[in-house]
PDB file of C-alpha atoms in Angstrom:
ATOM      1  CA  MET A 609     -88.522  -2.295  94.763  1.00 44.00           C
ATOM      2  CA  LYS A 610     -85.579  -4.139  94.299  1.00 45.00           C
ATOM      3  CA  ALA A 611     -83.682  -2.353  91.727  1.00 47.00           C
ATOM      4  CA  SER A 612     -83.448  -4.811  88.267  1.00 48.00           C
ATOM      5  CA  GLY A 613     -79.763  -5.532  87.194  1.00 50.00           C
ATOM      6  CA  ALA A 614     -78.221  -7.288  83.452  1.00 51.00           C
ATOM      7  CA  ALA A 615     -78.544 -10.655  84.004  1.00 52.00           C
ATOM      8  CA  ALA A 616     -75.105 -12.293  83.910  1.00 55.00           C
ATOM      9  CA  LEU A 617     -74.427 -14.856  80.540  1.00 51.00           C
ATOM     10  CA  PRO A 618     -73.378 -18.224  81.488  1.00 53.00           C
ATOM     11  CA  LYS A 619     -69.543 -19.097  80.536  1.00 54.00           C
ATOM     12  CA  ILE A 620     -68.959 -21.107  77.180  1.00 51.00           C
ATOM     13  CA  VAL A 621     -66.751 -23.457  77.844  1.00 51.00           C
ATOM     14  CA  VAL A 622     -65.030 -24.542  74.271  1.00 49.00           C
ATOM     15  CA  PRO A 623     -64.326 -28.477  74.335  1.00 59.00           C
ATOM     16  CA  ARG A 624     -60.913 -29.244  74.163  1.00 62.00           C
ATOM     17  CA  ALA A 625     -61.286 -31.345  70.563  1.00 61.00           C
ATOM     18  CA  ALA A 626     -62.881 -28.171  69.289  1.00 56.00           C
ATOM     19  CA  LYS A 627     -59.846 -26.012  69.994  1.00 58.00           C
ATOM     20  CA  LYS A 628     -57.580 -28.629  68.420  1.00 60.00           C
ATOM     21  CA  ARG A 629     -59.838 -28.684  65.103  1.00 60.00           C
ATOM     22  CA  ARG A 630     -59.571 -24.907  65.025  1.00 60.00           C
ATOM     23  CA  ARG A 631     -55.567 -25.022  65.204  1.00 60.00           C
ATOM     24  CA  ARG A 632     -55.645 -27.916  62.666  1.00 59.00           C
ATOM     25  CA  ASN A 633     -57.651 -25.491  60.718  1.00 55.00           C
ATOM     26  CA  GLN A 634     -55.717 -22.327  60.279  1.00 53.00           C
ATOM     27  CA  ARG A 635     -52.751 -24.487  59.887  1.00 54.00           C
ATOM     28  CA  ARG A 636     -54.567 -25.652  56.784  1.00 52.00           C
ATOM     29  CA  TYR A 637     -54.959 -22.295  55.476  1.00 50.00           C
ATOM     30  CA  ARG A 638     -51.979 -20.593  56.265  1.00 56.00           C
ATOM     31  CA  LEU A 639     -49.661 -19.565  53.102  1.00 52.00           C
ATOM     32  CA  PRO A 640     -46.378 -21.565  52.433  1.00 58.00           C
ATOM     33  CA  THR A 641     -44.191 -18.781  52.159  1.00 61.00           C
ATOM     34  CA  GLN A 642     -41.500 -20.987  52.386  1.00 61.00           C
ATOM     35  CA  ALA A 643     -42.145 -22.457  49.439  1.00 57.00           C
ATOM     36  CA  ILE A 644     -43.198 -19.596  47.675  1.00 56.00           C
ATOM     37  CA  LYS A 645     -39.593 -18.095  48.286  1.00 60.00           C
ATOM     38  CA  LYS A 646     -37.788 -21.009  47.808  1.00 60.00           C
ATOM     39  CA  LEU A 647     -39.178 -20.964  43.946  1.00 55.00           C
ATOM     40  CA  VAL A 648     -38.926 -17.797  43.756  1.00 55.00           C
ATOM     41  CA  THR A 649     -35.360 -17.813  44.479  1.00 58.00           C
ATOM     42  CA  SER A 650     -34.974 -21.411  42.436  1.00 64.00           C
ATOM     43  CA  ALA A 651     -32.505 -21.201  39.520  1.00 64.00           C
ATOM     44  CA  ARG A 652     -34.819 -21.813  36.949  1.00 68.00           C
ATOM     45  CA  TRP A 653     -37.089 -19.160  38.051  1.00 63.00           C
ATOM     46  CA  LEU A 654     -33.689 -16.966  37.948  1.00 68.00           C
ATOM     47  CA  SER A 655     -33.065 -18.298  34.415  1.00 73.00           C
ATOM     48  CA  LEU A 656     -36.773 -17.726  33.051  1.00 70.00           C
ATOM     49  CA  ALA A 657     -36.608 -14.257  34.438  1.00 66.00           C
ATOM     50  CA  LEU A 658     -33.178 -13.969  32.802  1.00 76.00           C
ATOM     51  CA  LEU A 659     -34.092 -15.042  29.383  1.00 74.00           C
ATOM     52  CA  SER A 660     -37.246 -12.844  29.411  1.00 68.00           C
ATOM     53  CA  VAL A 661     -35.124  -9.418  30.256  1.00 67.00           C
ATOM     54  CA  CYS A 662     -32.853 -10.698  27.693  1.00 69.00           C
ATOM     55  CA  ILE A 663     -35.700 -10.992  24.885  1.00 69.00           C
ATOM     56  CA  TRP A 664     -36.801  -8.263  25.557  1.00 59.00           C
ATOM     57  CA  ALA A 665     -33.480  -6.179  24.984  1.00 58.00           C
ATOM     58  CA  PHE A 666     -33.227  -8.356  22.084  1.00 62.00           C
ATOM     59  CA  VAL A 667     -36.693  -7.118  20.791  1.00 60.00           C
ATOM     60  CA  MET A 668     -35.990  -2.949  21.276  1.00 54.00           C
ATOM     61  CA  VAL A 669     -32.787  -3.593  20.284  1.00 51.00           C
ATOM     62  CA  GLY A 670     -34.047  -5.146  16.685  1.00 53.00           C
ATOM     63  CA  GLN A 671     -36.532  -2.776  16.929  1.00 56.00           C
ATOM     64  CA  ASP A 672     -33.937   0.400  17.098  1.00 56.00           C
ATOM     65  CA  GLU A 673     -33.015   2.106  13.954  1.00 68.00           C
ATOM     66  CA  SER A 674     -30.014   3.307  15.459  1.00 77.00           C
ATOM     67  CA  PHE A 675     -28.591  -0.012  15.585  1.00 77.00           C
ATOM     68  CA  TYR A 676     -28.660  -0.506  11.415  1.00 86.00           C
ATOM     69  CA  LEU A 677     -26.029   0.557   9.500  1.00 88.00           C
ATOM     70  CA  THR A 678     -26.688   3.379   7.021  1.00 85.00           C
ATOM     71  CA  SER A 679     -23.369   5.099   6.705  1.00 87.00           C
ATOM     72  CA  ILE A 680     -20.457   2.615   5.539  1.00 92.00           C
ATOM     73  CA  PRO A 681     -17.327   4.730   4.892  1.00 94.00           C
ATOM     74  CA  VAL A 682     -14.869   2.829   2.455  1.00 96.00           C
ATOM     75  CA  THR A 683     -11.294   3.990   2.095  1.00 95.00           C
ATOM     76  CA  GLY A 684      -8.475   2.639  -0.367  1.00 94.00           C
ATOM     77  CA  ASN A 685     -10.330   2.796  -3.410  1.00 92.00           C
ATOM     78  CA  LYS A 686      -9.483   4.733  -6.105  1.00 88.00           C
ATOM     79  CA  THR A 687     -10.961   3.323  -9.265  1.00 86.00           C
ATOM     80  CA  ILE A 688     -13.790   1.820  -8.084  1.00 90.00           C
ATOM     81  CA  SER A 689     -16.506   3.751  -6.570  1.00 90.00           C
ATOM     82  CA  SER A 690     -17.471   3.459  -2.510  1.00 93.00           C
ATOM     83  CA  SER A 691     -21.016   3.091  -3.494  1.00 93.00           C
ATOM     84  CA  ASP A 692     -20.037  -0.322  -5.975  1.00 94.00           C
ATOM     85  CA  VAL A 693     -18.487  -1.546  -2.628  1.00 95.00           C
ATOM     86  CA  VAL A 694     -20.675  -0.850  -0.514  1.00 94.00           C
ATOM     87  CA  SER A 695     -23.288  -2.424  -2.995  1.00 94.00           C
ATOM     88  CA  LYS A 696     -21.200  -5.490  -3.273  1.00 95.00           C
ATOM     89  CA  SER A 697     -20.669  -6.013   0.315  1.00 95.00           C
ATOM     90  CA  GLY A 698     -24.579  -6.659   1.394  1.00 93.00           C
ATOM     91  CA  LEU A 699     -24.158  -4.519   4.726  1.00 93.00           C
ATOM     92  CA  ALA A 700     -26.187  -1.353   3.660  1.00 90.00           C
ATOM     93  CA  GLY A 701     -29.353  -1.022   5.899  1.00 87.00           C
ATOM     94  CA  ILE A 702     -29.278  -4.636   7.143  1.00 88.00           C
ATOM     95  CA  HIS A 703     -28.676  -4.607  11.398  1.00 83.00           C
ATOM     96  CA  ILE A 704     -25.901  -4.938  12.768  1.00 85.00           C
ATOM     97  CA  PHE A 705     -26.606  -8.155  14.984  1.00 82.00           C
ATOM     98  CA  GLY A 706     -26.972  -9.692  11.122  1.00 84.00           C
ATOM     99  CA  ALA A 707     -23.777  -8.682   9.692  1.00 90.00           C
ATOM    100  CA  ASP A 708     -21.122 -10.819   8.768  1.00 93.00           C
ATOM    101  CA  PRO A 709     -17.912  -9.166   8.337  1.00 93.00           C
ATOM    102  CA  ASN A 710     -16.062 -11.921   6.851  1.00 95.00           C
ATOM    103  CA  ASP A 711     -19.032 -12.702   4.207  1.00 96.00           C
ATOM    104  CA  ALA A 712     -18.968  -9.328   3.108  1.00 95.00           C
ATOM    105  CA  ALA A 713     -15.249  -8.934   2.686  1.00 96.00           C
ATOM    106  CA  ALA A 714     -15.605 -12.476   0.656  1.00 96.00           C
ATOM    107  CA  GLN A 715     -17.974 -10.595  -1.601  1.00 96.00           C
ATOM    108  CA  ILE A 716     -16.327  -7.612  -2.076  1.00 96.00           C
ATOM    109  CA  LYS A 717     -13.199  -9.304  -3.108  1.00 94.00           C
ATOM    110  CA  GLN A 718     -15.193 -10.723  -6.223  1.00 92.00           C
ATOM    111  CA  ILE A 719     -15.445  -6.836  -8.071  1.00 91.00           C
ATOM    112  CA  PRO A 720     -12.471  -7.129 -10.716  1.00 86.00           C
ATOM    113  CA  GLY A 721      -9.431  -5.222  -9.387  1.00 87.00           C
ATOM    114  CA  VAL A 722     -10.022  -5.913  -5.856  1.00 92.00           C
ATOM    115  CA  ILE A 723      -7.133  -7.458  -4.220  1.00 91.00           C
ATOM    116  CA  SER A 724      -7.815  -7.920  -0.807  1.00 94.00           C
ATOM    117  CA  ALA A 725     -10.932  -6.043   1.511  1.00 96.00           C
ATOM    118  CA  THR A 726     -10.961  -5.312   5.509  1.00 96.00           C
ATOM    119  CA  VAL A 727     -14.285  -5.358   7.159  1.00 96.00           C
ATOM    120  CA  VAL A 728     -14.666  -3.822  10.343  1.00 94.00           C
ATOM    121  CA  LEU A 729     -17.834  -3.961  12.608  1.00 92.00           C
ATOM    122  CA  GLU A 730     -18.156  -0.953  15.941  1.00 89.00           C
ATOM    123  CA  TRP A 731     -21.454  -0.935  17.901  1.00 83.00           C
ATOM    124  CA  PRO A 732     -23.906   0.423  17.908  1.00 84.00           C
ATOM    125  CA  ASN A 733     -23.558   0.679  13.976  1.00 86.00           C
ATOM    126  CA  LYS A 734     -20.198   1.643  12.369  1.00 90.00           C
ATOM    127  CA  VAL A 735     -18.644  -0.569   9.846  1.00 92.00           C
ATOM    128  CA  ASP A 736     -15.806   0.931   8.039  1.00 94.00           C
ATOM    129  CA  ILE A 737     -14.439  -1.259   4.677  1.00 96.00           C
ATOM    130  CA  GLN A 738     -10.759  -1.103   3.430  1.00 97.00           C
ATOM    131  CA  ILE A 739      -9.873  -2.390   0.020  1.00 96.00           C
ATOM    132  CA  ALA A 740      -6.606  -2.411  -2.149  1.00 94.00           C
ATOM    133  CA  GLU A 741      -7.309  -1.889  -5.710  1.00 91.00           C
ATOM    134  CA  ASP A 742      -4.780  -4.338  -8.151  1.00 88.00           C
ATOM    135  CA  SER A 743      -2.547  -1.409 -10.434  1.00 87.00           C
ATOM    136  CA  PRO A 744      -3.103  -2.169 -14.266  1.00 92.00           C
ATOM    137  CA  ILE A 745       0.083  -1.891 -15.949  1.00 94.00           C
ATOM    138  CA  ALA A 746      -0.892  -1.646 -19.836  1.00 96.00           C
ATOM    139  CA  LEU A 747      -4.293  -1.081 -21.602  1.00 96.00           C
ATOM    140  CA  TRP A 748      -5.604  -3.914 -23.778  1.00 96.00           C
ATOM    141  CA  GLU A 749      -7.945  -2.690 -26.657  1.00 96.00           C
ATOM    142  CA  GLN A 750     -10.102  -5.384 -28.555  1.00 95.00           C
ATOM    143  CA  ASN A 751     -13.111  -5.245 -30.140  1.00 92.00           C
ATOM    144  CA  GLY A 752     -13.888  -1.667 -29.404  1.00 90.00           C
ATOM    145  CA  LYS A 753     -13.632  -1.885 -25.767  1.00 92.00           C
ATOM    146  CA  SER A 754     -10.654  -1.101 -23.282  1.00 93.00           C
ATOM    147  CA  TYR A 755      -9.701  -3.191 -20.279  1.00 93.00           C
ATOM    148  CA  TRP A 756      -7.060  -3.212 -17.878  1.00 93.00           C
ATOM    149  CA  ILE A 757      -4.239  -5.631 -17.803  1.00 95.00           C
ATOM    150  CA  ASN A 758      -2.701  -6.451 -14.461  1.00 92.00           C
ATOM    151  CA  GLU A 759       0.579  -7.654 -13.529  1.00 90.00           C
ATOM    152  CA  SER A 760      -0.573 -11.556 -13.891  1.00 91.00           C
ATOM    153  CA  GLY A 761      -2.047 -10.547 -17.446  1.00 94.00           C
ATOM    154  CA  LEU A 762      -5.760 -10.658 -16.236  1.00 92.00           C
ATOM    155  CA  LEU A 763      -7.867  -8.123 -18.235  1.00 93.00           C
ATOM    156  CA  ILE A 764     -10.121  -6.412 -15.991  1.00 90.00           C
ATOM    157  CA  GLN A 765     -12.971  -3.664 -17.406  1.00 86.00           C
ATOM    158  CA  SER A 766     -11.236  -0.411 -17.382  1.00 87.00           C
ATOM    159  CA  ARG A 767     -12.565   2.008 -15.235  1.00 82.00           C
ATOM    160  CA  SER A 768     -10.792   5.767 -15.562  1.00 77.00           C
ATOM    161  CA  GLU A 769      -8.548   7.513 -18.265  1.00 75.00           C
ATOM    162  CA  SER A 770      -4.764   5.690 -18.113  1.00 73.00           C
ATOM    163  CA  ALA A 771      -2.818   7.922 -20.575  1.00 71.00           C
ATOM    164  CA  ASP A 772      -0.042   7.046 -19.088  1.00 87.00           C
ATOM    165  CA  LEU A 773      -0.495   3.338 -19.805  1.00 93.00           C
ATOM    166  CA  LEU A 774       0.785   1.117 -23.195  1.00 96.00           C
ATOM    167  CA  VAL A 775      -2.031   0.399 -25.269  1.00 96.00           C
ATOM    168  CA  ILE A 776      -1.974  -2.954 -26.828  1.00 97.00           C
ATOM    169  CA  LYS A 777      -4.607  -3.358 -29.358  1.00 97.00           C
ATOM    170  CA  ALA A 778      -5.698  -6.590 -30.689  1.00 97.00           C
ATOM    171  CA  GLU A 779      -6.405  -7.137 -34.028  1.00 95.00           C
ATOM    172  CA  VAL A 780      -9.298  -9.757 -33.979  1.00 93.00           C
ATOM    173  CA  ASP A 781     -12.911  -9.066 -34.116  1.00 88.00           C
ATOM    174  CA  GLU A 782     -14.165 -11.743 -31.308  1.00 89.00           C
ATOM    175  CA  PRO A 783     -15.073  -9.914 -27.552  1.00 89.00           C
ATOM    176  CA  VAL A 784     -12.979 -10.475 -24.373  1.00 90.00           C
ATOM    177  CA  GLU A 785     -14.179 -13.495 -22.791  1.00 86.00           C
ATOM    178  CA  GLU A 786     -14.819 -13.555 -18.645  1.00 80.00           C
ATOM    179  CA  GLN A 787     -12.059 -13.450 -17.241  1.00 77.00           C
ATOM    180  CA  ALA A 788      -9.437 -13.334 -20.185  1.00 91.00           C
ATOM    181  CA  TYR A 789      -5.782 -13.263 -19.633  1.00 94.00           C
ATOM    182  CA  VAL A 790      -3.240 -12.229 -22.091  1.00 96.00           C
ATOM    183  CA  ALA A 791      -0.083 -14.808 -22.521  1.00 96.00           C
ATOM    184  CA  GLN A 792       2.894 -13.742 -20.859  1.00 96.00           C
ATOM    185  CA  GLU A 793       5.140 -13.981 -23.071  1.00 97.00           C
ATOM    186  CA  VAL A 794       3.224 -11.549 -24.845  1.00 97.00           C
ATOM    187  CA  LEU A 795       2.568  -8.803 -22.001  1.00 97.00           C
ATOM    188  CA  VAL A 796       6.564  -9.383 -21.071  1.00 97.00           C
ATOM    189  CA  GLY A 797       7.593  -8.403 -24.856  1.00 98.00           C
ATOM    190  CA  ALA A 798       5.169  -5.573 -24.835  1.00 98.00           C
ATOM    191  CA  LEU A 799       6.879  -4.024 -21.928  1.00 97.00           C
ATOM    192  CA  LYS A 800      10.458  -4.810 -22.496  1.00 97.00           C
ATOM    193  CA  LEU A 801       9.650  -2.690 -26.114  1.00 97.00           C
ATOM    194  CA  ARG A 802       8.301  -0.256 -24.049  1.00 96.00           C
ATOM    195  CA  ASN A 803      10.914  -0.045 -21.054  1.00 96.00           C
ATOM    196  CA  LEU A 804      13.447  -0.232 -24.289  1.00 96.00           C
ATOM    197  CA  ARG A 805      11.949   2.765 -26.560  1.00 95.00           C
ATOM    198  CA  PRO A 806       9.834   4.710 -24.341  1.00 94.00           C
ATOM    199  CA  ASN A 807       8.264   6.791 -26.910  1.00 92.00           C
ATOM    200  CA  ILE A 808       6.227   3.835 -28.106  1.00 94.00           C
ATOM    201  CA  ASP A 809       3.160   4.195 -26.713  1.00 94.00           C
ATOM    202  CA  ARG A 810       0.519   1.733 -28.905  1.00 97.00           C
ATOM    203  CA  LEU A 811       1.474  -1.758 -29.714  1.00 98.00           C
ATOM    204  CA  TYR A 812      -1.055  -4.328 -31.768  1.00 98.00           C
ATOM    205  CA  PHE A 813      -1.079  -8.412 -31.594  1.00 98.00           C
ATOM    206  CA  LYS A 814      -2.325 -10.744 -34.019  1.00 96.00           C
ATOM    207  CA  PRO A 815      -2.752 -14.263 -32.719  1.00 95.00           C
ATOM    208  CA  GLY A 816       0.225 -16.373 -34.359  1.00 94.00           C
ATOM    209  CA  ILE A 817       2.159 -13.027 -35.662  1.00 96.00           C
ATOM    210  CA  GLY A 818       2.782 -11.304 -31.683  1.00 97.00           C
ATOM    211  CA  LEU A 819       3.137  -8.152 -31.465  1.00 98.00           C
ATOM    212  CA  SER A 820       3.653  -5.022 -33.889  1.00 98.00           C
ATOM    213  CA  TYR A 821       4.745  -1.061 -33.917  1.00 95.00           C
ATOM    214  CA  GLN A 822       3.996   1.096 -36.309  1.00 96.00           C
ATOM    215  CA  ASP A 823       6.888   3.346 -36.809  1.00 96.00           C
ATOM    216  CA  GLY A 824       6.544   6.842 -37.547  1.00 93.00           C
ATOM    217  CA  ARG A 825       8.667   6.657 -40.869  1.00 93.00           C
ATOM    218  CA  GLY A 826       5.587   5.015 -42.616  1.00 93.00           C
ATOM    219  CA  TRP A 827       5.531   1.066 -42.119  1.00 96.00           C
ATOM    220  CA  ARG A 828       4.760  -1.953 -39.979  1.00 97.00           C
ATOM    221  CA  ALA A 829       7.244  -3.276 -37.321  1.00 98.00           C
ATOM    222  CA  TYR A 830       6.869  -7.227 -36.380  1.00 98.00           C
ATOM    223  CA  PHE A 831       9.020  -8.425 -33.320  1.00 98.00           C
ATOM    224  CA  GLY A 832       6.791 -11.567 -32.193  1.00 97.00           C
ATOM    225  CA  SER A 833       6.528 -11.998 -28.466  1.00 97.00           C
ATOM    226  CA  GLY A 834       9.005 -12.993 -25.494  1.00 96.00           C
ATOM    227  CA  PRO A 835      11.706 -11.367 -23.756  1.00 95.00           C
ATOM    228  CA  ASP A 836      14.611 -11.487 -26.855  1.00 96.00           C
ATOM    229  CA  MET A 837      12.950  -7.915 -27.741  1.00 97.00           C
ATOM    230  CA  GLU A 838      16.274  -6.042 -27.045  1.00 96.00           C
ATOM    231  CA  GLN A 839      18.627  -8.574 -29.849  1.00 97.00           C
ATOM    232  CA  LYS A 840      15.581  -7.596 -32.064  1.00 97.00           C
ATOM    233  CA  LEU A 841      15.643  -4.165 -32.395  1.00 97.00           C
ATOM    234  CA  VAL A 842      19.180  -4.466 -32.819  1.00 97.00           C
ATOM    235  CA  VAL A 843      18.445  -6.439 -35.670  1.00 97.00           C
ATOM    236  CA  TYR A 844      15.531  -4.043 -37.050  1.00 97.00           C
ATOM    237  CA  GLU A 845      17.548  -0.923 -36.596  1.00 96.00           C
ATOM    238  CA  THR A 846      20.210  -2.801 -38.425  1.00 97.00           C
ATOM    239  CA  ILE A 847      17.915  -3.415 -41.549  1.00 97.00           C
ATOM    240  CA  VAL A 848      16.237   0.030 -41.105  1.00 97.00           C
ATOM    241  CA  GLU A 849      19.890   1.710 -41.620  1.00 96.00           C
ATOM    242  CA  ASP A 850      20.237  -0.612 -44.908  1.00 96.00           C
ATOM    243  CA  LEU A 851      17.407   0.110 -46.790  1.00 96.00           C
ATOM    244  CA  LEU A 852      17.518   3.909 -45.921  1.00 94.00           C
ATOM    245  CA  SER A 853      20.819   3.716 -47.120  1.00 95.00           C
ATOM    246  CA  ARG A 854      20.138   2.739 -50.158  1.00 94.00           C
ATOM    247  CA  ALA A 855      16.787   4.373 -50.495  1.00 94.00           C
ATOM    248  CA  VAL A 856      14.572   1.416 -50.191  1.00 94.00           C
ATOM    249  CA  THR A 857      11.508   2.105 -48.133  1.00 93.00           C
ATOM    250  CA  PRO A 858       9.598  -0.938 -46.756  1.00 96.00           C
ATOM    251  CA  ALA A 859       6.120  -1.795 -46.699  1.00 96.00           C
ATOM    252  CA  TYR A 860       6.757  -3.471 -43.100  1.00 97.00           C
ATOM    253  CA  ILE A 861      10.103  -5.366 -41.204  1.00 97.00           C
ATOM    254  CA  SER A 862       9.809  -8.913 -39.673  1.00 98.00           C
ATOM    255  CA  VAL A 863      12.079  -9.645 -36.983  1.00 98.00           C
ATOM    256  CA  ARG A 864       9.614 -12.396 -35.347  1.00 97.00           C
ATOM    257  CA  ASN A 865      12.980 -14.459 -35.820  1.00 96.00           C
ATOM    258  CA  GLN A 866      16.099 -12.422 -35.335  1.00 93.00           C
ATOM    259  CA  ALA A 867      18.152 -15.106 -36.962  1.00 94.00           C
ATOM    260  CA  LYS A 868      15.800 -14.957 -39.706  1.00 95.00           C
ATOM    261  CA  PRO A 869      14.523 -11.649 -40.466  1.00 96.00           C
ATOM    262  CA  TYR A 870      12.525 -10.257 -43.582  1.00 96.00           C
ATOM    263  CA  TYR A 871      11.657  -7.168 -45.057  1.00 95.00           C
ATOM    264  CA  MET A 872       9.042  -6.561 -47.892  1.00 95.00           C
ATOM    265  CA  ALA A 873       9.551  -2.788 -49.914  1.00 92.00           C
ATOM    266  CA  ASN A 874       7.099  -0.572 -50.938  1.00 84.00           C
ATOM    267  CA  GLY A 875       5.412  -1.487 -54.697  1.00 71.00           C
ATOM    268  CA  ASN A 876       6.699  -5.387 -54.369  1.00 64.00           C
TER     269      ASN A 876
END
């Protein structure tokens, strides 16, 4: 018997045209890696990626409570409370990105008595406020209320006791208007009298008459206004000396016009 063997398969010959077509199809479906690399590394895509990162960072910072202004120290204030300064600044509780130090300082300067304000922001949530207050030089009383007088004569609502200040009581019934000023000739005259007679702690003012003083010996003395208080005091003391030497007690003495002084005696 003859042993049976495996029959040899015929060799398949692929035509050249088919090989070319196959290579062409492989090239057609090959991933465009070079184009993708160029696209990914292009400036536009890098900018977009950077923008996305920035947006994400802003969102995260905006949601982080550690970037909100919660503790705001105030320095330089003597009579104005820190809470009033912080409230006027508008900074309490806002995000540091929304804080405008220049605007806050401008708002603080609107507080009566504040002459300067500085606001400094520090990352991430620190803010320092420094102010300077106007110092009162006298106290004005009118219609049951007290006001400080600054050097320019502006009336400011008093905020604390001022025992050492000269008091000027306005003998009028009208309330003080907003942004009211004391006339300079009145303020200058009052301070001049206080300087010449330190024992004077209270003066009175009446429109059309000026400043007056209740003499401790029992009468009212009228001095008007202006800087010439030294000459008026000399005339006043001369009249007092003459009256007392004659045992005359005046009801009042007026030296508003030092060239034409006059008095009224009690009982007249």
